[in-house]
mmCIF file of C-alpha atoms in Angstrom:
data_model
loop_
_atom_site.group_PDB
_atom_site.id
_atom_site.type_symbol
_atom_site.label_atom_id
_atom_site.label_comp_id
_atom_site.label_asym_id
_atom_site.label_seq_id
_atom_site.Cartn_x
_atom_site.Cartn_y
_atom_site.Cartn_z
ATOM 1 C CA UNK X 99 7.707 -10.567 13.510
ATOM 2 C CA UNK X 100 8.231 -8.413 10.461
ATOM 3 C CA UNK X 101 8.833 -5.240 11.383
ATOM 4 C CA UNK X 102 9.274 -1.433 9.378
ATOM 5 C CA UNK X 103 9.962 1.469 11.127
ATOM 6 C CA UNK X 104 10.204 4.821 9.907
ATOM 7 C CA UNK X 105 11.531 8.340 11.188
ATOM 8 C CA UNK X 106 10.891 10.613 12.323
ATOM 9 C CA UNK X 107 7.496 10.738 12.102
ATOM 10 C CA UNK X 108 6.487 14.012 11.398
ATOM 11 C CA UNK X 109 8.535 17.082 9.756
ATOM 12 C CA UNK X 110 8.370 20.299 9.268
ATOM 13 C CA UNK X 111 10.656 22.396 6.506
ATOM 14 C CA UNK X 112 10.421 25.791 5.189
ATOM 15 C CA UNK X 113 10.101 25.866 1.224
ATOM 16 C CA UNK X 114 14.004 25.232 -0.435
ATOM 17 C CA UNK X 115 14.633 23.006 2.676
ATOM 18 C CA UNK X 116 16.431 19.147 1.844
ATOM 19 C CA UNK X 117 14.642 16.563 4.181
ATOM 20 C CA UNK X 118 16.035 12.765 3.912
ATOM 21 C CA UNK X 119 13.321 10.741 5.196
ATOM 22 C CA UNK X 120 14.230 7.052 6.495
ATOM 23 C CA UNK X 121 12.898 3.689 6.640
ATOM 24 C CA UNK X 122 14.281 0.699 8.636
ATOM 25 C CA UNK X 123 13.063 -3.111 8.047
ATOM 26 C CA UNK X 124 13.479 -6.665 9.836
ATOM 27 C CA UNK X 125 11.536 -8.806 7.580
ATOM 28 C CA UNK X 126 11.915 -12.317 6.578
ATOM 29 C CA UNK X 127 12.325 -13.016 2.971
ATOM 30 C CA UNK X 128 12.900 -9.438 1.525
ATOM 31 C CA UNK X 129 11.890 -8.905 -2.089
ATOM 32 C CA UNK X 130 11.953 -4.973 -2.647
ATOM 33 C CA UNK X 131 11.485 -2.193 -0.639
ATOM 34 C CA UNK X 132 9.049 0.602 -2.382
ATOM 35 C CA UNK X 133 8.660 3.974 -1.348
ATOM 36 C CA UNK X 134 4.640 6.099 -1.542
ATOM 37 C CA UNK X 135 3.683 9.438 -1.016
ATOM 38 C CA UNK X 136 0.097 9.415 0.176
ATOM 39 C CA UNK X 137 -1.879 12.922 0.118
ATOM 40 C CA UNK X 138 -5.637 12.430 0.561
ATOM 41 C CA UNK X 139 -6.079 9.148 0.488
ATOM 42 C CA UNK X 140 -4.269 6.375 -1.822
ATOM 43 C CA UNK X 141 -0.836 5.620 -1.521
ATOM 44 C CA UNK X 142 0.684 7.017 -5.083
ATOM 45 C CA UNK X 143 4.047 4.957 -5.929
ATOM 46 C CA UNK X 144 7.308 6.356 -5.675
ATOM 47 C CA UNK X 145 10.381 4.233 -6.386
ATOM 48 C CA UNK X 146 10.618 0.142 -5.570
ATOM 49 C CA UNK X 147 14.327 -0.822 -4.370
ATOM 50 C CA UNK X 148 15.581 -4.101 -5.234
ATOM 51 C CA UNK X 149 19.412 -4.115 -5.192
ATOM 52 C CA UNK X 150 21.574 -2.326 -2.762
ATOM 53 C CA UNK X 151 23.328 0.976 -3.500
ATOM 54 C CA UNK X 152 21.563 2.001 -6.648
ATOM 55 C CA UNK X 153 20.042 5.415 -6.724
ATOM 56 C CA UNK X 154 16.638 5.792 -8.545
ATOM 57 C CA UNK X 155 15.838 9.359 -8.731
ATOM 58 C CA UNK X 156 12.718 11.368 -9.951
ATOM 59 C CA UNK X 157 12.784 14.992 -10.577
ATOM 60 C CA UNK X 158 13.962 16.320 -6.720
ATOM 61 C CA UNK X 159 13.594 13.035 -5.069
ATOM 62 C CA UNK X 160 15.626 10.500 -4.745
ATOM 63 C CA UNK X 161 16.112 6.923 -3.195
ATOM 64 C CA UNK X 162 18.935 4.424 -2.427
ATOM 65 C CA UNK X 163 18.500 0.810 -0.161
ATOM 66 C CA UNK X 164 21.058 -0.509 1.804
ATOM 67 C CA UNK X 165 20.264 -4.292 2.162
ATOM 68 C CA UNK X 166 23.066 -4.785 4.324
ATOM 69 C CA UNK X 167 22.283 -2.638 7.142
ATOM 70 C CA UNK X 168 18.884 -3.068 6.308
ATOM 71 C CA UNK X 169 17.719 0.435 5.830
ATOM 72 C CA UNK X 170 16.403 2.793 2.712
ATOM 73 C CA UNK X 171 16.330 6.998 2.636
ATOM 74 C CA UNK X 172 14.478 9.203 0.831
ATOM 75 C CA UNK X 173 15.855 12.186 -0.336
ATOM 76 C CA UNK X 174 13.761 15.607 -1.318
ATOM 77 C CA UNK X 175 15.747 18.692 -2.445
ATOM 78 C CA UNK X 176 14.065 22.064 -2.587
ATOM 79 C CA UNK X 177 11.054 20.971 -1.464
ATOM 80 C CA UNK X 178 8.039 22.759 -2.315
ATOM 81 C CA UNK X 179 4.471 23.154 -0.497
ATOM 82 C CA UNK X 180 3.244 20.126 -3.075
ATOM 83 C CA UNK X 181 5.987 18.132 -1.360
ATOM 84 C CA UNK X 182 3.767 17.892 1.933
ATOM 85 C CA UNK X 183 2.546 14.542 2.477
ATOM 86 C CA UNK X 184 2.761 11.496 4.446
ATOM 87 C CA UNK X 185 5.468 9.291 3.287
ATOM 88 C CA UNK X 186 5.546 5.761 3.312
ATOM 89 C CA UNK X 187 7.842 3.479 3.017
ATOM 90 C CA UNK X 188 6.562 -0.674 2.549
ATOM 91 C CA UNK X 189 8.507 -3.745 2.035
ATOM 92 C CA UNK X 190 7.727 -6.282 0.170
ATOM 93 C CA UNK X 191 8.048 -9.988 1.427
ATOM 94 C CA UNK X 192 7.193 -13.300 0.133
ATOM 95 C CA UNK X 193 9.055 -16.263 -1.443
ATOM 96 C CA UNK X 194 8.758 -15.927 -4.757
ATOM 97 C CA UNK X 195 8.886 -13.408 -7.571
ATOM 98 C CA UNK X 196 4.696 -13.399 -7.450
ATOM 99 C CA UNK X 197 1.973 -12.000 -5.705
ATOM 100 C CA UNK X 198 3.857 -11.132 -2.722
ATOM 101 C CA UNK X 199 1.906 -8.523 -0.057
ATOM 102 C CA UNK X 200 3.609 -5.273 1.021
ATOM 103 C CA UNK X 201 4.149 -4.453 4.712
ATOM 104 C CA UNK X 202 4.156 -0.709 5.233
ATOM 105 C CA UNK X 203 5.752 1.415 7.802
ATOM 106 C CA UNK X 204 3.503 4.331 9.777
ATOM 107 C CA UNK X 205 4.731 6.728 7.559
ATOM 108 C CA UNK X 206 6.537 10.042 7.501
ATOM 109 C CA UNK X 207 4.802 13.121 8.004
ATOM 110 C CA UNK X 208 6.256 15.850 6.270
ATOM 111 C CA UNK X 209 4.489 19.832 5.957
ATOM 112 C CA UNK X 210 6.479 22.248 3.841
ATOM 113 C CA UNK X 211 5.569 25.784 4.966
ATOM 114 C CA UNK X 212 6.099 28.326 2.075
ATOM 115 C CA UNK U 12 -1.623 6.923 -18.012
ATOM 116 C CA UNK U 13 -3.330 3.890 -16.875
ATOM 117 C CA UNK U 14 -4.796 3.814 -13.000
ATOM 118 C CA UNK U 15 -6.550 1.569 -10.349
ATOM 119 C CA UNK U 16 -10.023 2.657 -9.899
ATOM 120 C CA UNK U 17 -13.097 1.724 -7.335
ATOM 121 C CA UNK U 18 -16.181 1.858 -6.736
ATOM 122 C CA UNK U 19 -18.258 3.175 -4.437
ATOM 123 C CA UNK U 20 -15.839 6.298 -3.029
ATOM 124 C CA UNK U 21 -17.888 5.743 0.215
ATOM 125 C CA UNK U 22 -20.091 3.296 1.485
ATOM 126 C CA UNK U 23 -21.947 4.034 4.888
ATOM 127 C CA UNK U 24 -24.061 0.436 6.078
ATOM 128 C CA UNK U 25 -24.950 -1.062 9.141
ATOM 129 C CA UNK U 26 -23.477 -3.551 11.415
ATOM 130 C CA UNK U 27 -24.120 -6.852 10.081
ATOM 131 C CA UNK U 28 -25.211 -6.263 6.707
ATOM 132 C CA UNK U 29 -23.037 -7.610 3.333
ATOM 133 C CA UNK U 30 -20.820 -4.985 1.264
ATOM 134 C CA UNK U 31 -19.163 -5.618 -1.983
ATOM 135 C CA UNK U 32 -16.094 -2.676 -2.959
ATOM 136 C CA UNK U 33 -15.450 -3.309 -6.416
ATOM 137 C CA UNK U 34 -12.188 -2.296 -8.249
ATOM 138 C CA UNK U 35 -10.828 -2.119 -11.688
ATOM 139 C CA UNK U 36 -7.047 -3.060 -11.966
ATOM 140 C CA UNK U 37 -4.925 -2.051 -14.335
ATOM 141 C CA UNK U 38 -5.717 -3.707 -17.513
ATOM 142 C CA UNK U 39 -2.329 -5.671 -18.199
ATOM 143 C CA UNK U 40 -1.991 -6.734 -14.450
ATOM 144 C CA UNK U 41 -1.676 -9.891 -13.453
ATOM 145 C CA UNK U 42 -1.283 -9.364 -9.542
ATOM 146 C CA UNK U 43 -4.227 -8.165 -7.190
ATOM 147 C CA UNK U 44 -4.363 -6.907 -3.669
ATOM 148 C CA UNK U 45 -6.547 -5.311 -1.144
ATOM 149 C CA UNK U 46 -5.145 -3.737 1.595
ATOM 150 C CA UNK U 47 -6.864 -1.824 4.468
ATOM 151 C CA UNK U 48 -6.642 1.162 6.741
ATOM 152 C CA UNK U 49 -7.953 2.875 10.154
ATOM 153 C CA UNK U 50 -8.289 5.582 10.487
ATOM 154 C CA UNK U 51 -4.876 7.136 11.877
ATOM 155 C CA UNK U 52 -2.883 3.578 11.373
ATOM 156 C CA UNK U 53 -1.018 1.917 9.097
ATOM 157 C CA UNK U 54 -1.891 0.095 6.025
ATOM 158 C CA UNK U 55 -2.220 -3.482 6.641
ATOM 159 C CA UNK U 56 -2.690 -6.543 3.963
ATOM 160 C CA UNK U 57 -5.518 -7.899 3.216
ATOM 161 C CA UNK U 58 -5.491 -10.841 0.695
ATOM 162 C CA UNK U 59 -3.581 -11.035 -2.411
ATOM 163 C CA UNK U 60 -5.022 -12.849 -5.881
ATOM 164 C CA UNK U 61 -3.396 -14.517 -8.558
ATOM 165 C CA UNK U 62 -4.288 -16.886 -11.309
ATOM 166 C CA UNK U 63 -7.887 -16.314 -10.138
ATOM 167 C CA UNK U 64 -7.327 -17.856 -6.664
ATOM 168 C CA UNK U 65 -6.205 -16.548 -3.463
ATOM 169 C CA UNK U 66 -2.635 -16.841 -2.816
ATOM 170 C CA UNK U 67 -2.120 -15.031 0.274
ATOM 171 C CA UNK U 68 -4.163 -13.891 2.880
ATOM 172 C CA UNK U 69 -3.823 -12.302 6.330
ATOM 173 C CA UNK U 70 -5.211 -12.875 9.926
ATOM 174 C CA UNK U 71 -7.565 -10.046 9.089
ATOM 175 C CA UNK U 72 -8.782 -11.913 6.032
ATOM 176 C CA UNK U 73 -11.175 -13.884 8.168
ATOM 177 C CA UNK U 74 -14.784 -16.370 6.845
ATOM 178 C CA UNK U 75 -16.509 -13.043 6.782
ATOM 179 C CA UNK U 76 -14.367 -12.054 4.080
ATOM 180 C CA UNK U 77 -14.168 -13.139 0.084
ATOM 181 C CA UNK U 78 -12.365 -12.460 -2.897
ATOM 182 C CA UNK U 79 -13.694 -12.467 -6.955
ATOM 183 C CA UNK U 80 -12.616 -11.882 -10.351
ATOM 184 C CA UNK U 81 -16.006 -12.373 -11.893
ATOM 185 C CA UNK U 82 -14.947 -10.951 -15.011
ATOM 186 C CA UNK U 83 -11.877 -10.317 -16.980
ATOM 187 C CA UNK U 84 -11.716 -6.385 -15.507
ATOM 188 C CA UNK U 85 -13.572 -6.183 -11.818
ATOM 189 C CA UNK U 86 -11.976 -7.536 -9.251
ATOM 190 C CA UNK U 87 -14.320 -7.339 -6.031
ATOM 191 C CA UNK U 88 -14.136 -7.630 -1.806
ATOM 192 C CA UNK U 89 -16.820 -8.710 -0.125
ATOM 193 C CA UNK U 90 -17.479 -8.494 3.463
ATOM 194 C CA UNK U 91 -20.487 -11.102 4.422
ATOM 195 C CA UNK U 92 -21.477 -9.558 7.565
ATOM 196 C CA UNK U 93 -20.267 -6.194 8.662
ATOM 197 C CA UNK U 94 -18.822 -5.464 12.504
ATOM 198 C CA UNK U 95 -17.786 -1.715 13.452
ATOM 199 C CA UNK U 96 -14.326 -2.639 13.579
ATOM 200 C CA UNK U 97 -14.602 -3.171 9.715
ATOM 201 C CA UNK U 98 -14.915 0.632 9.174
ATOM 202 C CA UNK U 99 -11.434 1.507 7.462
ATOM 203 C CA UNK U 100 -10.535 3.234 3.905
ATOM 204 C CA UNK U 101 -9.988 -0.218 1.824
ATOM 205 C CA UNK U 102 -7.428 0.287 -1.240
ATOM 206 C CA UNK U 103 -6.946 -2.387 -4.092
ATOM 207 C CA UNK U 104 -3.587 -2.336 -5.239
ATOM 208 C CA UNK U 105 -2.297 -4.167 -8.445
ATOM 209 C CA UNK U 106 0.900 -4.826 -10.276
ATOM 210 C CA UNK U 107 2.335 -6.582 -12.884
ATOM 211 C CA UNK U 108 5.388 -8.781 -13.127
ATOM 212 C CA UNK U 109 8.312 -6.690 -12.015
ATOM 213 C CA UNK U 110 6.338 -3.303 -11.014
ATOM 214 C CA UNK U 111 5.545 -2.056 -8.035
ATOM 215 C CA UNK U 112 2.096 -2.519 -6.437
ATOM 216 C CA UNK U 113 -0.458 0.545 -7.991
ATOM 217 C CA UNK U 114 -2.803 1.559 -5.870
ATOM 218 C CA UNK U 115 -6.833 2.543 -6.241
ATOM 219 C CA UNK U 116 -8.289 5.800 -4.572
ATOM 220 C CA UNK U 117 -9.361 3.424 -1.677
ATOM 221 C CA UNK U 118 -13.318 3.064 -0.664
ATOM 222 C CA UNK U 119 -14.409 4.814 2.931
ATOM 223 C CA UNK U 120 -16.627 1.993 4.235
ATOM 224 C CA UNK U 121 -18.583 3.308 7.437
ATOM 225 C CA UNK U 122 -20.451 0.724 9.610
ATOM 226 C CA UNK U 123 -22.694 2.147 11.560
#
């Protein structure tokens, strides 16, 4: 059964704090791995991870996949109260470079407290 | 910057009636999705769309449910006849070739 699991589940930082969020996966026929931050309600897209030990970065975050061990982080520095958000990490499976579905973790959820 | 929209934001009906959520992809998108969740769970995967026909589809994705691309912009979900269980924020998602998936603002559906 495919399986993501993320931790920890919730977080709580002061403002200025570094968090690394991670996301574990046992899935059969691994595409990418793609990272959202979801607020109020839709999942807004972060990064998608195809190839191991690449960092994308965006402003203060920051993500890197490890298809070996089978595992992905997300890195905030100096987080800020706009930071706080559920997290969610979702891998993408399917055999062929199409219309593949995404299988999402429970999330991450992080508060920033000014 | 372009986005996913739909249509309605919420939708409250009663058990057993017919609801169709509508969404707009993104205009040079080839790939479509919707996904689903309850309240306090994880997202889950619906159906995806392709080529206008289904090409994958869950254990959720049951005869109650259907799939259309009437037109060459809406892309619409339609459940036939509504249970409780069905009441979930439903997000269509779409992406093009090498992109990630881009999600809509999701539609509250409430059966009552």
């Amino acid at each position: 059964e495919d399986k993501v699991v993320q931790s920890p589940l919730s977080l709580v930082v002061h403002e200025g704090d570094t968090v690394t969020l991670n996301c574990s996966y046992e899935v059969t026929n691994f595409r990418s791995l793609l990272w959202y931050k979801q607020e109020k309600k839709a999942p807004t897209f972060l990064f998608m991870l195809t190839s191991s030990g690449i960092e994308k970065k965006s402003g203060r975050l920051s993500s890197i996949l490890d298809k070996k061990e089978l595992f992905s982080i997300l890195n905030i520095t100096a987080t800020q109260t706009g930071d706080s958000a559920i997290y969610l990490c979702a891998v993408e499976v399917g055999w062929w470079t199409g219309a593949n579905n995404l299988f999402f973790g429970t999330g991450t959820r992080l508060t920033v407290i000014p | 910057e372009p986005e996913v929209t739909q249509t309605p934001s919420h939708q409250v009906t009663q058990m057993g009636q017919e609801v169709i959520l509508r969404c707009v992809p993104i205009s040079n998108h080839l790939y479509f999705y919707w996904y689903r969740q309850i309240l306090g769970q994880k997202v889950e995967f619906l159906v995806s769309f392709y080529n206008n026909e289904i090409s994958e589809k869950s254990e959720i994705f049951d005869d109650q449910f259907s799939v259309e691309r009437p037109d060459g912009s809406n892309f619409t979900l339609k459940i036939r006849s509504t249970k409780l269980e069905d009441s979930a924020m439903y997000f269509c998602a779409s992406r093009d070739l090498a992109g990630g998936q881009y999600f809509g603002p999701g539609t509250r559906l409430t059966v009552t």
